[in-house]
Coordinates of C-alpha atoms in Angstrom, one line a residue:
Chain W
X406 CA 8.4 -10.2 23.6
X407 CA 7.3 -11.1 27.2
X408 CA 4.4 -12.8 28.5
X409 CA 2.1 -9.9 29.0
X410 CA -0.7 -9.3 27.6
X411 CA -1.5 -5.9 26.3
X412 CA -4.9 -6.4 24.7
X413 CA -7.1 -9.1 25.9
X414 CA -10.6 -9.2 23.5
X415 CA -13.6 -11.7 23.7
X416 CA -16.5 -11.9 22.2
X417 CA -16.2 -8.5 20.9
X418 CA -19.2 -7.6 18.9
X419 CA -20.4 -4.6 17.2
X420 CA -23.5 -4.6 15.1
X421 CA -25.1 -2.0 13.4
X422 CA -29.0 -3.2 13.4
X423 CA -29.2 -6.6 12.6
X424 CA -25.8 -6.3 10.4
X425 CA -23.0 -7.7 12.7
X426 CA -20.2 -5.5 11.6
X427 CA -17.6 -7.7 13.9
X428 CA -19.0 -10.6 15.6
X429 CA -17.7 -12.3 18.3
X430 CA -14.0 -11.8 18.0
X431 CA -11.7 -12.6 20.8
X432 CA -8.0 -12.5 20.6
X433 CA -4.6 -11.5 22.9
X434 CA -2.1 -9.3 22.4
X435 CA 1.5 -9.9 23.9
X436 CA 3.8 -6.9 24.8
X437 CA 6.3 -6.0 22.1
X438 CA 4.4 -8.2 19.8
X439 CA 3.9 -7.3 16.2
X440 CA 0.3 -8.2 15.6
X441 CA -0.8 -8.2 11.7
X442 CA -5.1 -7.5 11.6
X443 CA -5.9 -8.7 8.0
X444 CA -8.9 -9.3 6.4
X445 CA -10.7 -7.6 2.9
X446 CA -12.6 -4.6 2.9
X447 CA -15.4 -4.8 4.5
X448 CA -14.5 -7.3 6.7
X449 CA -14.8 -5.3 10.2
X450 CA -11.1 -4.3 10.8
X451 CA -11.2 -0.7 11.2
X452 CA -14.6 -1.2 12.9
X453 CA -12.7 -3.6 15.5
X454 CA -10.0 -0.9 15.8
X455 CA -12.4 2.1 16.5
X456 CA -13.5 -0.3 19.6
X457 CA -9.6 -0.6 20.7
X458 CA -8.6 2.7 20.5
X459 CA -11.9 3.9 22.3
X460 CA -14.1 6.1 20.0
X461 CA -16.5 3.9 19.5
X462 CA -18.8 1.8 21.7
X463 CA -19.0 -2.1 21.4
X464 CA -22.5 -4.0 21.0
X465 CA -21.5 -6.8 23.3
X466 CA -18.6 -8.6 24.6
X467 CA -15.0 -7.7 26.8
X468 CA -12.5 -5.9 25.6
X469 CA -9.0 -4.6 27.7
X470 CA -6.4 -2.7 26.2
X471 CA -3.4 -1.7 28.2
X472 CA -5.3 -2.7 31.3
X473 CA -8.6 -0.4 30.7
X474 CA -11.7 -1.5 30.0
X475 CA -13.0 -0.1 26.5
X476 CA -16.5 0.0 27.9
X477 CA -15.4 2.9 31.5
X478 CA -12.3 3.9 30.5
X479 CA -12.0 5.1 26.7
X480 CA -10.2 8.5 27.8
X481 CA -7.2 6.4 29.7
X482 CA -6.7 4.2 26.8
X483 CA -6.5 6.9 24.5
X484 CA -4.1 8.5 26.3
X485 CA -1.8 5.7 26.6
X486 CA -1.6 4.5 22.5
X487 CA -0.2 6.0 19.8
X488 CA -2.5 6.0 16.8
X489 CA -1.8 6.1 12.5
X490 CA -3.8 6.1 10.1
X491 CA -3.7 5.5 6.3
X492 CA -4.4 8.8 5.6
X493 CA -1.7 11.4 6.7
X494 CA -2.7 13.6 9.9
X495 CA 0.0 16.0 10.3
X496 CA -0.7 19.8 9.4
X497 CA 1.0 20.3 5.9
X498 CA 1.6 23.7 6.7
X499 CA 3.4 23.8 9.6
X500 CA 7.3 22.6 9.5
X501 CA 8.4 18.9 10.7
X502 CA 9.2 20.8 14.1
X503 CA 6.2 22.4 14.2
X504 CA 4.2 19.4 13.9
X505 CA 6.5 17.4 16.1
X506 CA 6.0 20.3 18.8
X507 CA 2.5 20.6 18.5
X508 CA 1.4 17.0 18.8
X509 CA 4.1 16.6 21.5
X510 CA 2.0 19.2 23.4
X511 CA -1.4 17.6 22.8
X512 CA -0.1 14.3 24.5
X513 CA 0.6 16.8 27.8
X514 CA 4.3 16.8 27.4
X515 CA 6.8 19.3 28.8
X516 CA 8.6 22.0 26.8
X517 CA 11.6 19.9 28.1
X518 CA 10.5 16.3 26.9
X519 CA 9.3 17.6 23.9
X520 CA 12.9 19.0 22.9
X521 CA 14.8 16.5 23.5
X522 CA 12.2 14.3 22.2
X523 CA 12.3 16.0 18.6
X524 CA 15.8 16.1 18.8
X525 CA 16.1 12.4 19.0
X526 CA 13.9 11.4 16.1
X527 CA 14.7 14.0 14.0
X528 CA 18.2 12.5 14.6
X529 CA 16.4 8.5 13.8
X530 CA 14.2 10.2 10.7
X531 CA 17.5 11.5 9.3
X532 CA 15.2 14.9 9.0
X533 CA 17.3 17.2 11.4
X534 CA 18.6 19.8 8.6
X535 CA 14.8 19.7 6.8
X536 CA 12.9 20.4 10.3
X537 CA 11.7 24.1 9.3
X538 CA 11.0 22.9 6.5
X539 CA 6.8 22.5 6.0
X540 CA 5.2 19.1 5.5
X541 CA 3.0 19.6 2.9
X542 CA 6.1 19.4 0.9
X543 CA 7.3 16.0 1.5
X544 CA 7.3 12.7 -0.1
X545 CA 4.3 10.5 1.0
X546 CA 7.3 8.4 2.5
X547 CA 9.1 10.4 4.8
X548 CA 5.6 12.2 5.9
X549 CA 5.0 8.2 7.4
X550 CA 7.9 8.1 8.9
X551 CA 7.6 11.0 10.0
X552 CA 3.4 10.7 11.3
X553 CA 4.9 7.3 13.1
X554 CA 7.5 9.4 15.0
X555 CA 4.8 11.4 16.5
X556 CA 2.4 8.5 17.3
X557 CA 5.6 7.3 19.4
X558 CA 6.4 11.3 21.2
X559 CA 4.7 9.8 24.3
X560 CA 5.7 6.9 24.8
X561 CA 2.9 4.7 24.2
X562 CA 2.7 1.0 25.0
X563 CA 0.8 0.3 22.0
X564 CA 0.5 2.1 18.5
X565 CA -2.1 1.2 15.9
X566 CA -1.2 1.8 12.1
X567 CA -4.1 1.5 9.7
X568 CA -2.6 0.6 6.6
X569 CA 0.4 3.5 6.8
X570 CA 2.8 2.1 4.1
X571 CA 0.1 2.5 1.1
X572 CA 1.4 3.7 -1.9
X573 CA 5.0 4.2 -0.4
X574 CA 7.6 3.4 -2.4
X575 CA 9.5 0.0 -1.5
X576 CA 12.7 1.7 -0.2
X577 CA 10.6 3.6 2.3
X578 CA 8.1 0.8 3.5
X579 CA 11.1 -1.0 4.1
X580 CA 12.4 1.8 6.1
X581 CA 9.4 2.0 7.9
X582 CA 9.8 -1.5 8.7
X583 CA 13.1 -0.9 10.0
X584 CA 11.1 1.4 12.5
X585 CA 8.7 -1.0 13.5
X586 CA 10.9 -3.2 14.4
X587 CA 13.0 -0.8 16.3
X588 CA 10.3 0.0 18.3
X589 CA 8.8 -3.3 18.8
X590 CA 12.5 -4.5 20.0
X591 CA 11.8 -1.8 22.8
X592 CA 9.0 -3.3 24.1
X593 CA 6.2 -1.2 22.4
X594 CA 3.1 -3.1 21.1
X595 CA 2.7 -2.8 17.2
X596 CA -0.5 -3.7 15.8
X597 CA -0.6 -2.8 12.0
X598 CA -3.1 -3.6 9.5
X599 CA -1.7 -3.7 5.5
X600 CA -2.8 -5.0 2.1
X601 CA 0.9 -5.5 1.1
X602 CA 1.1 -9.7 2.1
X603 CA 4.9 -9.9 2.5
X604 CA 4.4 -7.1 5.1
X605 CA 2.1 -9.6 6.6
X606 CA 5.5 -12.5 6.8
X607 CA 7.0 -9.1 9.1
X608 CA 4.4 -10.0 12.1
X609 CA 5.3 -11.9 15.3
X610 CA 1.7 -13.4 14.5
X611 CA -1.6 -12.6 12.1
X612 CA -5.2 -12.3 12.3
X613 CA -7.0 -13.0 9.3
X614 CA -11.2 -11.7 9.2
X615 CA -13.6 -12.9 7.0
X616 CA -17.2 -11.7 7.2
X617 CA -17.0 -10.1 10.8
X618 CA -15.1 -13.2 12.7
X619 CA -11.6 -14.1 12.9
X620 CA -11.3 -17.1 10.5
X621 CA -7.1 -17.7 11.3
X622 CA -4.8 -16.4 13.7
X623 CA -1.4 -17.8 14.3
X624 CA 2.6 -16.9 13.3
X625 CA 2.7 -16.6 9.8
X626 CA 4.6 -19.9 9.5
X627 CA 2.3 -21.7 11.4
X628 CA -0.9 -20.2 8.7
X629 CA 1.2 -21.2 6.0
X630 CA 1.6 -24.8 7.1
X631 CA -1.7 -24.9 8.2
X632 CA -3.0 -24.1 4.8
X633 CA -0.4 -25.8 3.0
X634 CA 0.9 -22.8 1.1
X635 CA 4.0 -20.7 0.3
X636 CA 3.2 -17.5 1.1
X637 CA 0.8 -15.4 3.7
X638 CA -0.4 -13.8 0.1
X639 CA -1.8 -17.4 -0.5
X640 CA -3.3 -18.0 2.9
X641 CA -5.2 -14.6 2.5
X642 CA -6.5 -15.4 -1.2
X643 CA -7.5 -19.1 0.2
X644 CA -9.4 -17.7 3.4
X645 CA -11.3 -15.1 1.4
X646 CA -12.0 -17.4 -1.6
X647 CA -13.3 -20.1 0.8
X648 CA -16.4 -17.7 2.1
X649 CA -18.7 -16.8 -0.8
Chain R
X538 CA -4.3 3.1 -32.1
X539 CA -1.9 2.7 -29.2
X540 CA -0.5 5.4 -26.7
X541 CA 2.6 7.2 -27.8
X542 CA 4.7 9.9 -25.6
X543 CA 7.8 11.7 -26.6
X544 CA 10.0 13.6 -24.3
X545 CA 7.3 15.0 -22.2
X546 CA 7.8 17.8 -19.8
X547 CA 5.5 19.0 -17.0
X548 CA 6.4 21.4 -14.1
X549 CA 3.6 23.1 -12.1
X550 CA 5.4 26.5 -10.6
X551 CA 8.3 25.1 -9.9
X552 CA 8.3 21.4 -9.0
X553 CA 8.7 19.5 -12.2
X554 CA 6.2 16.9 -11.8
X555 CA 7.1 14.5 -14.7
X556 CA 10.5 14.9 -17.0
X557 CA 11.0 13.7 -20.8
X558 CA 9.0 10.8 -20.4
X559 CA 9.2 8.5 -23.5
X560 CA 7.4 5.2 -23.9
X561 CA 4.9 3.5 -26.5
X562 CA 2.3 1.4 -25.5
X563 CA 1.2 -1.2 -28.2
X564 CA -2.5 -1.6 -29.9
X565 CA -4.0 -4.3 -27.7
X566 CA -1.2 -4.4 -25.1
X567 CA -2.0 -4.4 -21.6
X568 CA 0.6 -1.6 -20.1
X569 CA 1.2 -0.7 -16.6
X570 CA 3.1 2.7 -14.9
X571 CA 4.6 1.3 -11.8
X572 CA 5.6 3.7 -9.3
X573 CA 4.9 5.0 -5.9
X574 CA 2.9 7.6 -4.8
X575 CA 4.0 11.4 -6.2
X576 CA 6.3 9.6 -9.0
X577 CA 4.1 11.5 -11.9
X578 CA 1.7 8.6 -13.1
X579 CA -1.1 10.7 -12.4
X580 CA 0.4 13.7 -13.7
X581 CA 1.0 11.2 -17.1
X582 CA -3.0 9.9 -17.2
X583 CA -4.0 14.2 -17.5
X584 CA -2.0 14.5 -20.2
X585 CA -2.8 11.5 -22.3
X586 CA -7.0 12.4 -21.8
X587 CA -5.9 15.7 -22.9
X588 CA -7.1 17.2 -18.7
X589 CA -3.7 18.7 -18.3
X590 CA -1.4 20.7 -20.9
X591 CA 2.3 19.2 -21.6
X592 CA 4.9 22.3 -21.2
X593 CA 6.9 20.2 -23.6
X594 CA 6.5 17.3 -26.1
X595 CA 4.1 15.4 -28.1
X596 CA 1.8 12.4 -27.1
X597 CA -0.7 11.0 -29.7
X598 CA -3.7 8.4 -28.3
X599 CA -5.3 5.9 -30.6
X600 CA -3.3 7.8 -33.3
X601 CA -4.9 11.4 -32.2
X602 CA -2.3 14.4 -31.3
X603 CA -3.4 15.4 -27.7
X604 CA -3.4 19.0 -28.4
X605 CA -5.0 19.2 -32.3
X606 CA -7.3 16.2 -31.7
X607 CA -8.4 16.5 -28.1
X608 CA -12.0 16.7 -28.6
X609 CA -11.5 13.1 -30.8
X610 CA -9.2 11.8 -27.8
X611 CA -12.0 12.2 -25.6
X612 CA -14.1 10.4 -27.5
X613 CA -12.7 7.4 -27.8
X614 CA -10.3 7.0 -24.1
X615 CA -12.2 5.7 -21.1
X616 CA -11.2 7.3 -18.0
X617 CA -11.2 5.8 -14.2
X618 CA -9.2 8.4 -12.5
X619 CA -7.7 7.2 -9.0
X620 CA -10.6 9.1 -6.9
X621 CA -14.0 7.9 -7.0
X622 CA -15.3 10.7 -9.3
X623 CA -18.9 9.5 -10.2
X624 CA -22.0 11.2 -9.2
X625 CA -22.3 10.0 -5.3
X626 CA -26.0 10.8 -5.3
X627 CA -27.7 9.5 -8.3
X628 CA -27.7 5.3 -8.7
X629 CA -26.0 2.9 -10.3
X630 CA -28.2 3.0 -13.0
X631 CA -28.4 6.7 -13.3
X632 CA -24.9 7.4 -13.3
X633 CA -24.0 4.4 -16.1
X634 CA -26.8 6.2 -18.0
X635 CA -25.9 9.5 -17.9
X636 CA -22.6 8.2 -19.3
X637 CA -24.0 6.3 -21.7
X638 CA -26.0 9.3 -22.8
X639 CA -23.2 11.8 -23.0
X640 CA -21.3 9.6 -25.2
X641 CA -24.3 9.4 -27.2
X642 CA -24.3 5.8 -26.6
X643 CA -27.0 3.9 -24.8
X644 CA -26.2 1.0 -22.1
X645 CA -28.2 -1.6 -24.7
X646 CA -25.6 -1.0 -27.1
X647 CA -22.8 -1.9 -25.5
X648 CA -23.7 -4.2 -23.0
X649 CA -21.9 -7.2 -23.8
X650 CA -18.7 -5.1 -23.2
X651 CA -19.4 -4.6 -19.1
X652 CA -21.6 -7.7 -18.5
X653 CA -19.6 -10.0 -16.7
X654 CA -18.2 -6.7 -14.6
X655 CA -21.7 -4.6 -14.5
X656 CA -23.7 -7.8 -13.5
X657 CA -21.8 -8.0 -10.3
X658 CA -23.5 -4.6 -9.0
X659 CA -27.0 -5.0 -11.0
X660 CA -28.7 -6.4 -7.9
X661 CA -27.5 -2.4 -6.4
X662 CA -29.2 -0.4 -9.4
X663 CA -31.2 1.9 -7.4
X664 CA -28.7 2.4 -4.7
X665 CA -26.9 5.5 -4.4
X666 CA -23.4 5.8 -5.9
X667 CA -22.3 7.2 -2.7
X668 CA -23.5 4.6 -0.5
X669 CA -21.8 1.5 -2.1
X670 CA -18.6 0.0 -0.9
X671 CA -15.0 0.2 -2.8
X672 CA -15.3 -2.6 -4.3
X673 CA -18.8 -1.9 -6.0
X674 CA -17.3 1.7 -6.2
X675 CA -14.7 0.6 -8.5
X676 CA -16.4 -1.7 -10.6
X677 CA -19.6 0.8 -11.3
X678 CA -16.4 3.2 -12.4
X679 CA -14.9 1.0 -14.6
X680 CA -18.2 0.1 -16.6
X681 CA -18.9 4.0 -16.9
X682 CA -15.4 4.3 -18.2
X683 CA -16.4 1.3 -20.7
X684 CA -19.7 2.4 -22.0
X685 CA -18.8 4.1 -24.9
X686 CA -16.8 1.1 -25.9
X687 CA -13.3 3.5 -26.2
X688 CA -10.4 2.0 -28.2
X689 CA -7.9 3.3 -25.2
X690 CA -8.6 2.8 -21.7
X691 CA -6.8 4.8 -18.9
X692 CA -7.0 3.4 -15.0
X693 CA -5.2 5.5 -12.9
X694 CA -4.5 3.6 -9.5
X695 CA -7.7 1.3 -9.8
X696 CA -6.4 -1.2 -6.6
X697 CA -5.3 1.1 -4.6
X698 CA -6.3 0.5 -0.8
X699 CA -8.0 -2.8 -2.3
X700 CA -7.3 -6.1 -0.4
X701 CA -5.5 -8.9 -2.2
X702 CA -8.8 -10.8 -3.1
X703 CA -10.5 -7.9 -5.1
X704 CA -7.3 -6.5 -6.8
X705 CA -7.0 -10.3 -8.3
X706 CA -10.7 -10.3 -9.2
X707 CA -9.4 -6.8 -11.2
X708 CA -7.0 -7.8 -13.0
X709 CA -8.6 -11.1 -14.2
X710 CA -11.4 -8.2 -15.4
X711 CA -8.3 -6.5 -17.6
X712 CA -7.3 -9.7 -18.6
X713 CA -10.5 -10.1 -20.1
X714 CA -11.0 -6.4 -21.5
X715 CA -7.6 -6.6 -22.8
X716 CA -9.0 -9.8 -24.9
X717 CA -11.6 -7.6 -26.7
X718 CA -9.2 -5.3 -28.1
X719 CA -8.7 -2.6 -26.0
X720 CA -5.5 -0.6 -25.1
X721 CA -5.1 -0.8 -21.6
X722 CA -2.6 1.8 -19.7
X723 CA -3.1 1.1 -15.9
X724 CA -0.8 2.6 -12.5
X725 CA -0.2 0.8 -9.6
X726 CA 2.4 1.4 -6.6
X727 CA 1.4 -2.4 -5.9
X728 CA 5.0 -3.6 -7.2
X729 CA 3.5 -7.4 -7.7
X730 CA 1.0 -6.5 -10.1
X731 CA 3.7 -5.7 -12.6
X732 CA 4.1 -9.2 -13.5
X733 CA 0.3 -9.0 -14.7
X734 CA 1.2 -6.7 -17.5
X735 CA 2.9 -7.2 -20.7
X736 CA 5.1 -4.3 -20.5
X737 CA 6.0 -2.2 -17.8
X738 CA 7.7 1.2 -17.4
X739 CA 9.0 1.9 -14.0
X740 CA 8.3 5.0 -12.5
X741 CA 9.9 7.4 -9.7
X742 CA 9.9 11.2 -9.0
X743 CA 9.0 12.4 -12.8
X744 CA 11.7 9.8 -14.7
X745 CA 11.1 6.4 -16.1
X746 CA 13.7 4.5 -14.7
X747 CA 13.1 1.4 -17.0
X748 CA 10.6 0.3 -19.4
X749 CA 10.4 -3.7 -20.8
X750 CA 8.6 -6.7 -20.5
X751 CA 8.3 -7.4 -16.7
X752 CA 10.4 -10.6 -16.7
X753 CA 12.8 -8.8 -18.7
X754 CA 13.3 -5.9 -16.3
X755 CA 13.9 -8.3 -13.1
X756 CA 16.3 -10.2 -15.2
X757 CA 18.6 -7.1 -15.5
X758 CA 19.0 -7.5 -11.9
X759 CA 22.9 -7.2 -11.4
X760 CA 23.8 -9.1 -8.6
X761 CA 23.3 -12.4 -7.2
X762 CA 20.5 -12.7 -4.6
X763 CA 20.6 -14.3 -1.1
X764 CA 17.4 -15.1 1.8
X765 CA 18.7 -14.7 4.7
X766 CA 16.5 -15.7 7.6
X767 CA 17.6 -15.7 11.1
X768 CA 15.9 -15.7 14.9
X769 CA 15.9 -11.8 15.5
X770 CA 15.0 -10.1 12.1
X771 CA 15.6 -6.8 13.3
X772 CA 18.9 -7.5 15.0
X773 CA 19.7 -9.5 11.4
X774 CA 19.4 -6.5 9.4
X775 CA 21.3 -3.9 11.9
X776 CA 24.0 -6.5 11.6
X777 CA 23.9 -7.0 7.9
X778 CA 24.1 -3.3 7.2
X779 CA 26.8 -2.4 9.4
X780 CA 28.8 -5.5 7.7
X781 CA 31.6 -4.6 5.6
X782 CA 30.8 -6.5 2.5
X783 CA 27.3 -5.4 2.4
X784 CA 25.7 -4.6 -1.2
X785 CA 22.5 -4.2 0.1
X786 CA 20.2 -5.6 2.6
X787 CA 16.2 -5.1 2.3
X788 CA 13.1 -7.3 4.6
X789 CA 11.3 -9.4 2.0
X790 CA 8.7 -11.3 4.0
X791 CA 10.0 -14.0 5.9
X792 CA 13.5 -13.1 4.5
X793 CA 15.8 -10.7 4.1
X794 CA 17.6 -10.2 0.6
X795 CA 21.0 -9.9 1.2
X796 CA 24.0 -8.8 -1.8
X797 CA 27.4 -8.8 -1.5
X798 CA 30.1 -6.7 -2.8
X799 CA 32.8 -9.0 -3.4
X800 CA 32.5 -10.7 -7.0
X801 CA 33.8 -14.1 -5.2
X802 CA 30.9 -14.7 -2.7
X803 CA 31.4 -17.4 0.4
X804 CA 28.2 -17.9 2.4
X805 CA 29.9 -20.1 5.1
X806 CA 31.7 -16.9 5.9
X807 CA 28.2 -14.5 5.9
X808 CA 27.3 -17.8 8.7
X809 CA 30.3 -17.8 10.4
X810 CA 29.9 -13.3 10.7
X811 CA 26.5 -13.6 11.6
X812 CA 27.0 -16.4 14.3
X813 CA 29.5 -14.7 15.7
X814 CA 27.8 -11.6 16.5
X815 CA 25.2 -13.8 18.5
X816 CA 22.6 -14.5 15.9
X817 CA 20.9 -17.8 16.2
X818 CA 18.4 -19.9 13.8
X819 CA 20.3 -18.7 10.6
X820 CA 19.6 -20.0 7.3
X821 CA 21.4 -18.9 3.7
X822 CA 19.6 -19.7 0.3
X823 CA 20.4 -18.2 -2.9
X824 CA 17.1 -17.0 -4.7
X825 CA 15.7 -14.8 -7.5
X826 CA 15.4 -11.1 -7.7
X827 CA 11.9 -10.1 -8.0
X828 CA 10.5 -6.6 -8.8
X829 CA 11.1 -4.5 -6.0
X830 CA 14.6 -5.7 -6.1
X831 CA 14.5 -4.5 -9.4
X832 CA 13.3 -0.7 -8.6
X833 CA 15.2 -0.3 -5.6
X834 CA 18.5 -0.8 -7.6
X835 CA 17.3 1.3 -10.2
X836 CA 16.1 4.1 -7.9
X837 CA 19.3 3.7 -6.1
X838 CA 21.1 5.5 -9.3

């Protein structure tokens, strides 16, 4: 992890009427840093990501992610993250290579690139003698690993994943982990929201939201001390439980 | 008036969805399907509110056959199935009626039943179904499935996608249904909440891989169980699984849980391996299995 900073947020605010949806939240990013973005639902964390990733204007406040301004330069930053969400995006009926072809041409890269590309993480995926086969007929599991493969095709420098080990079974989200880390190790930016908590203890460091702020943000060793508690599944009940 | 399935058989075309799945759930007893997404819980939930025909096997619900008696069987189960399938665009109130109603119940009559849960949305009466949020989602759902006061309840992934805080609020609302008498078969892919039920059956692609008390299951774990923390977790478990002695090695939070091969374990020489391939910070604790210890051995087979 170096001492770069990748996303740089403050005061970020979006509010719809007088409802402050995410209010006032500043925060950095390191590169290679796996950032966790808690919080319940409801508590502004996918509204906070739609600001990030650029499709959605803020209210008030500064937000920089990989060096573009989320305000005048939404099209740049799109261009240089990778983005997952919890619900699967690839085409279910075209084949792994398909897909992998496909979204490796949206991002603008050559016929060249692509191939070897494909060829490289259909080797990682352990999917090389299923690539004609289509999608749609996957396990939930390997349809992650495989949607986080192609969030990666262009090399971004940050990726956000909304929740994408959901109802994957433990061998797999482990797995997936394994990728994360991989990826993180070569210098790529992971920010990853999840509602499994010993995911959470995975992170370089968490943010916890309550309500539309951030009401923790640390390491998860240093929440855990801080609130005097075993595990980050504790912190999270405590923080919530606190606000009613 | 439990659940009862035996050797049940279900293919649609040609992928077998669920295969000879056997299991009894107790009258009263709070029983839980654990599995991960496409393992055949859902698949299970049709078949026992008599949605979905079995290609083979019998099932009986609160003592009713699900073929003979499914017009009884619907009767008496209350249903949440996994997707939010209430009427988006009449109210709260509207939509707990019209339940009430087809049951030929009335909310009155079975009020104490969803108080404590029902209360919690009251304030939201005359909103829209569709315009609440999951939480209030879930818990309008679960009153509905409770207004007719069935003797068999079915939740079919009820927490899914729900944070930590509101799938504990849930499951203290089971606890409490549970209490009043009803049969309670609920799914999860959430591994933890396993230790909330009284029984468990462990589910993955179609087969039951186990089915016993949730303590019980964990304690069949066959090996012993080491944390293993060090400074780089992702150069720890490269290293771990390319080491020869290596049972299995899986991230657990902070830790990684590490087994090993040989039946005469040393951990000063795990150290010693793991220092000299330039590891740093490392720490070596024996500890307990828990669940998802449990199901990934027993998926393993």
């Amino acid at each position: 992890m170096k001492n770069e900073n990748v996303i740089e947020v403050e005061n970020l605010t979006k509010a719809f009427g007088a409802f402050k949806a995410v209010n006032a939240i500043s925060f950095e990013v390191k590169k290679g840093e796996i950032f966790g973005f808690l919080g319940a639902n409801g508590a502004g964390k996918t509204t906070a990501i739609k600001m990030l990733i650029g499709i959605s204007h803020p209210t008030s406040g500064k937000a920089k992610v990989v060096d573009f301004d989320v305000y005048t330069q939404p099209e740049a930053i799109k261009r240089n993250i990778g983005y997952m969400s919890q619900r699967f995006a690839l085409y279910d009926d075209l084949t792994v290579q398909e897909n992998i072809n496909f979204f490796g041409g949206i991002y603008g890269l050559s016929r060249k690139a692509i191939r070897q590309k494909s060829k490289d993480s259909l080797v990682e995926l352990g999917m090389h003698e299923i690539s004609s086969k289509l999608v749609g007929s996957l396990p939930l599991g390997w349809k992650q690993k495989l949607s986080f493969s192609v969030a990666l095709l262009h090399e971004p420098k940050i990726v956000f994943l909304d929740e994408p080990t959901g109802g994957v079974d433990p061998i797999t989200r482990r797995q997936f982990w394994e990728m994360i880390y991989k990826a993180a190790d070569q210098g790529t930016t992971i920010f990853v929201t999840t509602h499994y908590m010993d995911e959470a203890e995975y992170c370089d460091r968490v943010s916890i939201m309550v309500e539309g702020k951030i009401e923790a943000l640390d390491t998860p060793k240093n929440l855990k001390q801080q609130f005097k508690v075993a595990s980050m599944n504790e912190v999270f009940l405590k923080l919530a439980r606190n606000i009613e | 008036m439990g659940i009862s399935l035996s050797n049940i058989d279900k293919s649609y075309k040609k992928q077998i969805a669920v295969r000879n799945i056997t299991f009894d759930v107790n009258p009263g007893e709070l029983f839980g399907l654990i599995g991960p997404d496409g393992a055949g819980k859902t698949t299970i939930f049709r078949i026992l509110t008599t949605l979905l025909l079995p290609d083979n096997g019998k099932a009986t619900v609160a003592g009713l056959d699900i073929i003979k008696d499914y017009k009884a069987i619907r009767n008496s189960v209350g249903y949440m199935p996994g997707r939010f399938s209430l009427y988006q665009d009449l109210t709260v109130e509207e939509n707990l009626n019209f339940f009430a109603t087809i049951f030929g119940t009335t909310i009155a009559e079975n009020y104490d039943l969803i108080k404590d849960i029902y209360e919690q949305i009251a304030p939201f009466k005359d909103r829209r179904a569709g315009k609440l949020s999951g939480g209030m989602k879930q818990k309008l759902a679960l009153s509905c499935a409770l207004i007719h006061k069935p003797k068999v309840l079915f939740l079919d992934e009820p927490t899914t996608g729900v944070d930590p805080v509101s799938r504990k609020e849930f499951w203290e609302m089971l606890k409490r249904l549970q209490k009043r008498g009803i049969t309670i078969l609920v799914s999860t892919p959430y591994m933890d909440e396993a230790a909330l039920c009284d029984r468990i059956a462990l589910i993955q692609d179609g087969e039951i891989l186990a089915i016993d008390m949730p303590q019980a299951v964990v304690n069949k774990f066959p090996k012993d169980i080491y944390n293993v923390k060090a400074d780089n977790m992702y150069k720890l478990i490269q290293t771990l699984q390319r080491y020869e002695h290596t049972y299995s090695v899986f991230p657990f939070g902070e830790f990684v849980h590490y087994t090993d091969k040989r039946v005469i374990f040393k951990t000063a020489e795990l150290q010693q391996h793991l220092e000299s391939s330039g590891l740093n910070g490392i720490t070596i604790a024996p500890t307990h299995a828990d669940i998802e210890d449990a199901f990934m051995e027993l998926a393993k087979k």
